[in-house]
Amino acid sequence: MKYTSIERSSAQSLAVRENTRGFRASCEQPDAVSVQERRLAIAGMMEEGYSQHVRRDGDVFGSVDMNGVPAEVVGIAGTTSDCNLLFIHGGAYCLGSPQTARTLSVPLARDANARVFVPDYRLAPEHRFPAAADDVLAAYKYLVEVEKADPARLFIGGDSCGVNLALGAVLRARQAGLPAPRGIVAFSPWLDLTSSLPSFRTNAQRDEFVHPNIVDTWVAQYMGQESWAHPLASPLGADLGGMPACFIACGSTEMWHDDAAVLANRLDKLGVDVELEVWKDMPHVWPIFAGQLPEADEALANAARFMRRCLR
């Protein structure tokens, strides 16, 4: 395993972390803000982040039906992409969309010379487990079976719960006899819905994006009556043998730091090619602040470099 501890912190990080603290405060009382209000707030924040800090004239957005799952396809005008990335947005299973993921999907398309497919999977609480997982598997099958994407040049990834859904799709694809992708890109993975790993408690007051009070609410909205330890919902408990190469980036003070660390160590013991980056004091999913935060731009560039290395 290649492990890197990144301890530098830019001046811009102070302003970004002030913004994340505002979202954290809104999560302290889970019932104080409705799901729809949270969706609108996240959409506004992320659309502003893209339009003001990431957008370029060459950004191209298409749409596709991926076996019944609508998706956005991100490309860069004037380039011929030589690989595909299925990117699963985060948002605690109840927030987010392909549009809110553009501060991640667009830089990855540019830096990795990739077409990036972002499925608009069904959200909780309107659609409970395994609706989102089923949609992501359907999107993966579309790329392999309909789009005829070369598995050797195909990647899957996501941020936060999107990594959870991505891993689940790879596990289910294996069970169905489908080829594995070439690699996985994981930003701030949230993989243990039971919140049983130590960092969930030790970093509860240090994580500057998510307040622990709301986490069980999010999980209950998604899982309904299903066990929170279900291997399709908490894939750290699944058989991870045969997983493809994996790039993982997390912040040192995230509540879910240990989700990333445990994943990296288990994959490494199984002989998987793993790169783990731990960024000092970065908030949960800090790469969403691309264009605003040098640490975000660098983490995205490192993920793209990992993809290009896998293709060589």
Short mmCIF file of C-alpha atoms in Angstrom, two decimals:
data_model
loop_
_atom_site.label_atom_id
_atom_site.label_comp_id
_atom_site.label_asym_id
_atom_site.label_seq_id
_atom_site.Cartn_x
_atom_site.Cartn_y
_atom_site.Cartn_z
CA MET A 1 0.00 0.00 0.00
CA LYS A 2 1.17 3.50 -0.80
CA TYR A 3 0.33 5.66 2.21
CA THR A 4 0.73 9.45 2.17
CA SER A 5 0.09 11.83 5.05
CA ILE A 6 -0.44 15.35 3.74
CA GLU A 7 -0.05 17.98 6.45
CA ARG A 8 0.04 21.31 4.64
CA SER A 9 -2.95 23.61 5.02
CA SER A 10 -3.69 26.58 2.77
CA ALA A 11 -4.97 29.98 3.83
CA GLN A 12 -8.11 29.32 1.78
CA SER A 13 -8.95 26.32 3.94
CA LEU A 14 -9.97 28.57 6.82
CA ALA A 15 -12.75 30.21 4.77
CA VAL A 16 -13.95 26.89 3.34
CA ARG A 17 -14.06 25.31 6.77
CA GLU A 18 -16.19 28.20 8.04
CA ASN A 19 -18.73 27.28 5.35
CA THR A 20 -18.69 23.61 6.28
CA ARG A 21 -19.24 24.49 9.94
CA GLY A 22 -22.47 26.20 8.92
CA PHE A 23 -23.77 22.99 7.36
CA ARG A 24 -22.61 21.07 10.41
CA ALA A 25 -24.57 23.37 12.71
CA SER A 26 -27.72 22.80 10.65
CA CYS A 27 -27.33 19.06 11.29
CA GLU A 28 -27.10 19.33 15.08
CA GLN A 29 -30.89 19.19 15.38
CA PRO A 30 -31.95 16.68 12.68
CA ASP A 31 -35.63 17.64 12.65
CA ALA A 32 -35.08 21.39 12.53
CA VAL A 33 -34.62 21.39 8.74
CA SER A 34 -36.65 19.31 6.28
CA VAL A 35 -35.09 17.01 3.71
CA GLN A 36 -36.34 19.28 0.92
CA GLU A 37 -34.77 22.33 2.56
CA ARG A 38 -31.47 20.51 2.90
CA ARG A 39 -31.63 19.44 -0.75
CA LEU A 40 -32.19 23.02 -1.87
CA ALA A 41 -29.37 24.31 0.35
CA ILE A 42 -26.88 21.75 -0.96
CA ALA A 43 -27.96 22.33 -4.55
CA GLY A 44 -27.48 26.08 -4.18
CA MET A 45 -24.08 25.75 -2.54
CA MET A 46 -22.74 23.27 -5.08
CA GLU A 47 -24.16 24.97 -8.16
CA GLU A 48 -22.57 28.23 -7.00
CA GLY A 49 -19.29 26.41 -6.40
CA TYR A 50 -19.31 25.01 -9.93
CA SER A 51 -20.39 28.17 -11.74
CA GLN A 52 -18.02 30.49 -9.88
CA HIS A 53 -14.94 28.35 -9.36
CA VAL A 54 -14.88 25.37 -11.76
CA ARG A 55 -16.84 26.19 -14.93
CA ARG A 56 -15.07 26.61 -18.25
CA ASP A 57 -16.48 27.14 -21.72
CA GLY A 58 -15.40 23.67 -22.82
CA ASP A 59 -17.50 21.81 -20.27
CA VAL A 60 -20.04 19.60 -22.03
CA PHE A 61 -23.00 17.93 -20.34
CA GLY A 62 -25.10 15.26 -21.97
CA SER A 63 -27.78 12.93 -20.69
CA VAL A 64 -28.32 9.21 -21.01
CA ASP A 65 -30.73 6.57 -19.76
CA MET A 66 -28.64 3.90 -18.04
CA ASN A 67 -31.03 0.93 -17.91
CA GLY A 68 -33.82 3.15 -16.59
CA VAL A 69 -31.58 5.37 -14.46
CA PRO A 70 -31.17 8.93 -15.77
CA ALA A 71 -27.59 10.14 -15.76
CA GLU A 72 -25.44 13.09 -16.72
CA VAL A 73 -22.44 12.53 -18.97
CA VAL A 74 -19.57 14.98 -18.49
CA GLY A 75 -17.06 15.60 -21.23
CA ILE A 76 -14.58 18.27 -22.26
CA ALA A 77 -14.96 19.86 -25.71
CA GLY A 78 -12.06 19.31 -28.08
CA THR A 79 -10.80 16.16 -26.38
CA THR A 80 -11.25 12.46 -27.11
CA SER A 81 -11.71 10.61 -23.84
CA ASP A 82 -9.90 7.30 -23.63
CA CYS A 83 -11.56 5.96 -20.47
CA ASN A 84 -14.86 6.03 -18.63
CA LEU A 85 -15.65 6.81 -14.99
CA LEU A 86 -18.93 5.96 -13.30
CA PHE A 87 -19.05 8.50 -10.48
CA ILE A 88 -21.60 8.16 -7.67
CA HIS A 89 -22.41 11.38 -5.85
CA GLY A 90 -22.63 11.57 -2.07
CA GLY A 91 -25.30 13.19 0.06
CA ALA A 92 -26.18 10.70 2.82
CA TYR A 93 -28.47 8.80 0.42
CA CYS A 94 -31.05 11.60 0.60
CA LEU A 95 -29.31 14.66 -0.90
CA GLY A 96 -27.50 15.53 -4.11
CA SER A 97 -27.71 15.00 -7.85
CA PRO A 98 -25.42 14.87 -10.89
CA GLN A 99 -25.52 18.67 -10.91
CA THR A 100 -24.31 18.98 -7.32
CA ALA A 101 -21.43 16.64 -8.21
CA ARG A 102 -20.02 18.86 -10.96
CA THR A 103 -17.24 20.28 -8.79
CA LEU A 104 -15.96 16.68 -8.70
CA SER A 105 -17.03 15.23 -12.04
CA VAL A 106 -15.77 18.08 -14.22
CA PRO A 107 -12.21 18.26 -12.79
CA LEU A 108 -11.96 14.47 -13.00
CA ALA A 109 -13.08 14.55 -16.64
CA ARG A 110 -10.43 17.17 -17.38
CA ASP A 111 -7.57 15.74 -15.36
CA ALA A 112 -8.11 12.08 -16.26
CA ASN A 113 -9.21 12.61 -19.89
CA ALA A 114 -12.36 10.66 -19.08
CA ARG A 115 -16.04 10.59 -19.87
CA VAL A 116 -17.74 10.76 -16.50
CA PHE A 117 -21.19 9.23 -16.05
CA VAL A 118 -23.08 10.44 -12.95
CA PRO A 119 -26.33 8.52 -12.32
CA ASP A 120 -29.26 10.33 -10.75
CA TYR A 121 -30.06 7.45 -8.42
CA ARG A 122 -33.23 7.39 -6.34
CA LEU A 123 -33.00 9.14 -2.98
CA ALA A 124 -34.27 8.32 0.49
CA PRO A 125 -36.61 8.62 2.29
CA GLU A 126 -38.88 8.40 -0.77
CA HIS A 127 -36.92 5.36 -1.97
CA ARG A 128 -35.38 3.13 0.65
CA PHE A 129 -32.63 0.50 0.51
CA PRO A 130 -31.77 -1.09 -1.86
CA ALA A 131 -33.18 1.38 -4.42
CA ALA A 132 -30.00 3.46 -4.71
CA ALA A 133 -27.81 0.35 -4.80
CA ASP A 134 -29.99 -1.18 -7.52
CA ASP A 135 -29.74 1.99 -9.61
CA VAL A 136 -25.96 2.09 -9.38
CA LEU A 137 -25.70 -1.57 -10.38
CA ALA A 138 -28.03 -0.88 -13.32
CA ALA A 139 -25.79 2.00 -14.41
CA TYR A 140 -22.68 -0.18 -14.19
CA LYS A 141 -24.36 -2.93 -16.22
CA TYR A 142 -25.32 -0.33 -18.82
CA LEU A 143 -21.70 0.72 -19.28
CA VAL A 144 -20.50 -2.87 -19.61
CA GLU A 145 -23.36 -4.42 -21.58
CA VAL A 146 -24.87 -1.57 -23.60
CA GLU A 147 -22.14 1.03 -23.90
CA LYS A 148 -19.62 -1.84 -24.32
CA ALA A 149 -17.10 0.06 -22.21
CA ASP A 150 -13.77 -1.75 -22.02
CA PRO A 151 -13.46 -2.93 -18.39
CA ALA A 152 -9.71 -2.38 -18.61
CA ARG A 153 -10.41 1.34 -19.17
CA LEU A 154 -13.41 1.66 -16.86
CA PHE A 155 -13.36 3.15 -13.37
CA ILE A 156 -15.97 3.58 -10.67
CA GLY A 157 -15.87 5.99 -7.77
CA GLY A 158 -17.69 8.44 -5.59
CA ASP A 159 -17.67 10.57 -2.49
CA SER A 160 -19.01 9.71 0.96
CA CYS A 161 -22.00 7.33 0.62
CA GLY A 162 -21.30 7.29 -3.11
CA VAL A 163 -18.22 5.19 -2.39
CA ASN A 164 -20.42 2.79 -0.43
CA LEU A 165 -22.73 2.44 -3.43
CA ALA A 166 -19.80 2.07 -5.81
CA LEU A 167 -18.25 -0.76 -3.77
CA GLY A 168 -21.63 -2.45 -3.55
CA ALA A 169 -21.96 -2.33 -7.33
CA VAL A 170 -18.54 -3.92 -7.80
CA LEU A 171 -19.41 -6.69 -5.33
CA ARG A 172 -22.75 -7.38 -7.01
CA ALA A 173 -21.21 -7.24 -10.49
CA ARG A 174 -18.78 -9.95 -9.39
CA GLN A 175 -21.67 -12.09 -8.16
CA ALA A 176 -23.42 -11.62 -11.50
CA GLY A 177 -20.34 -12.65 -13.47
CA LEU A 178 -19.71 -9.18 -14.86
CA PRO A 179 -16.15 -7.93 -15.31
CA ALA A 180 -14.63 -5.72 -12.64
CA PRO A 181 -13.59 -2.16 -13.46
CA ARG A 182 -9.91 -1.23 -13.72
CA GLY A 183 -10.00 0.83 -10.54
CA ILE A 184 -11.92 2.61 -7.80
CA VAL A 185 -11.65 6.27 -6.80
CA ALA A 186 -12.89 7.00 -3.28
CA PHE A 187 -13.17 10.39 -1.59
CA SER A 188 -14.06 10.36 2.13
CA PRO A 189 -15.74 6.95 2.02
CA TRP A 190 -18.63 6.29 4.39
CA LEU A 191 -18.75 2.51 4.59
CA ASP A 192 -19.93 1.52 8.09
CA LEU A 193 -23.55 2.55 8.58
CA THR A 194 -23.47 1.14 12.13
CA SER A 195 -20.96 3.87 13.14
CA SER A 196 -18.99 1.32 15.12
CA LEU A 197 -15.43 2.36 14.22
CA PRO A 198 -13.47 4.43 16.79
CA SER A 199 -13.04 7.61 14.72
CA PHE A 200 -16.80 8.14 14.63
CA ARG A 201 -16.56 8.93 18.34
CA THR A 202 -13.04 10.34 18.65
CA ASN A 203 -13.56 12.77 15.75
CA ALA A 204 -17.20 13.58 16.52
CA GLN A 205 -16.35 17.10 17.67
CA ARG A 206 -13.47 17.60 15.23
CA ASP A 207 -15.31 16.88 11.97
CA GLU A 208 -16.19 20.30 10.60
CA PHE A 209 -18.79 19.22 8.06
CA VAL A 210 -21.11 16.61 9.59
CA HIS A 211 -22.64 16.59 13.07
CA PRO A 212 -22.98 13.11 14.60
CA ASN A 213 -26.52 13.82 15.77
CA ILE A 214 -27.94 13.50 12.25
CA VAL A 215 -26.16 10.36 11.09
CA ASP A 216 -28.60 7.83 12.54
CA THR A 217 -31.48 9.81 11.02
CA TRP A 218 -29.91 9.58 7.59
CA VAL A 219 -29.25 5.85 7.97
CA ALA A 220 -32.79 5.15 9.19
CA GLN A 221 -34.26 7.10 6.28
CA TYR A 222 -32.30 4.96 3.84
CA MET A 223 -32.34 1.54 5.49
CA GLY A 224 -35.88 1.41 6.83
CA GLN A 225 -36.32 -1.96 8.54
CA GLU A 226 -33.20 -3.53 7.02
CA SER A 227 -30.14 -4.26 9.13
CA TRP A 228 -27.65 -1.41 9.10
CA ALA A 229 -24.90 -4.05 8.99
CA HIS A 230 -26.19 -5.54 5.71
CA PRO A 231 -23.05 -6.16 3.57
CA LEU A 232 -24.59 -4.21 0.70
CA ALA A 233 -24.99 -1.21 3.03
CA SER A 234 -21.86 -1.66 5.17
CA PRO A 235 -19.47 -3.28 2.68
CA LEU A 236 -16.54 -3.41 5.09
CA GLY A 237 -18.23 -6.60 6.27
CA ALA A 238 -18.31 -8.11 2.78
CA ASP A 239 -15.78 -10.34 1.02
CA LEU A 240 -13.47 -7.79 -0.61
CA GLY A 241 -11.24 -10.32 -2.33
CA GLY A 242 -10.56 -9.62 -5.99
CA MET A 243 -11.32 -5.92 -5.78
CA PRO A 244 -9.59 -3.70 -8.35
CA ALA A 245 -6.90 -1.10 -7.63
CA CYS A 246 -8.15 1.62 -5.30
CA PHE A 247 -7.34 5.28 -4.61
CA ILE A 248 -8.66 6.56 -1.25
CA ALA A 249 -8.48 10.09 0.15
CA CYS A 250 -9.81 11.14 3.55
CA GLY A 251 -9.33 13.88 6.12
CA SER A 252 -7.56 13.22 9.40
CA THR A 253 -10.40 14.71 11.46
CA GLU A 254 -13.34 13.09 9.67
CA MET A 255 -15.70 10.97 11.70
CA TRP A 256 -15.33 8.38 8.94
CA HIS A 257 -11.54 8.46 8.84
CA ASP A 258 -11.42 4.85 10.05
CA ASP A 259 -13.77 3.72 7.27
CA ALA A 260 -11.08 4.76 4.81
CA ALA A 261 -8.22 3.34 6.86
CA VAL A 262 -9.91 -0.02 7.44
CA LEU A 263 -10.81 -0.33 3.76
CA ALA A 264 -7.24 0.44 2.71
CA ASN A 265 -5.71 -2.03 5.15
CA ARG A 266 -8.12 -4.85 4.30
CA LEU A 267 -7.55 -4.40 0.57
CA ASP A 268 -3.79 -4.24 1.10
CA LYS A 269 -3.81 -7.53 3.03
CA LEU A 270 -5.75 -9.06 0.12
CA GLY A 271 -3.02 -8.00 -2.30
CA VAL A 272 -4.95 -5.15 -3.90
CA ASP A 273 -3.04 -2.15 -5.27
CA VAL A 274 -4.03 0.64 -2.84
CA GLU A 275 -3.17 4.31 -2.51
CA LEU A 276 -4.31 5.99 0.72
CA GLU A 277 -3.98 9.73 1.32
CA VAL A 278 -4.81 11.24 4.71
CA TRP A 279 -5.11 15.03 4.61
CA LYS A 280 -4.55 16.90 7.86
CA ASP A 281 -7.63 18.74 9.18
CA MET A 282 -9.56 18.53 5.91
CA PRO A 283 -13.35 18.33 6.37
CA HIS A 284 -15.47 15.50 5.04
CA VAL A 285 -15.48 15.48 1.21
CA TRP A 286 -13.31 18.60 0.93
CA PRO A 287 -12.67 17.87 -2.80
CA ILE A 288 -16.14 19.29 -3.50
CA PHE A 289 -14.49 22.71 -3.04
CA ALA A 290 -12.49 22.44 -6.25
CA GLY A 291 -11.36 25.81 -7.54
CA GLN A 292 -11.72 27.32 -4.07
CA LEU A 293 -9.35 25.11 -2.12
CA PRO A 294 -5.87 24.06 -3.32
CA GLU A 295 -6.16 20.88 -1.28
CA ALA A 296 -9.31 19.98 -3.22
CA ASP A 297 -7.65 20.57 -6.59
CA GLU A 298 -4.64 18.50 -5.55
CA ALA A 299 -6.68 15.57 -4.26
CA LEU A 300 -8.66 15.47 -7.52
CA ALA A 301 -5.47 15.69 -9.56
CA ASN A 302 -3.97 12.84 -7.54
CA ALA A 303 -7.03 10.68 -8.18
CA ALA A 304 -6.78 11.40 -11.90
CA ARG A 305 -3.07 10.56 -11.81
CA PHE A 306 -3.95 7.23 -10.20
CA MET A 307 -6.37 6.52 -13.05
CA ARG A 308 -3.76 7.37 -15.68
CA ARG A 309 -1.22 5.14 -13.89
CA CYS A 310 -3.68 2.25 -13.95
CA LEU A 311 -4.04 2.65 -17.71
CA ARG A 312 -0.33 2.54 -18.42
#
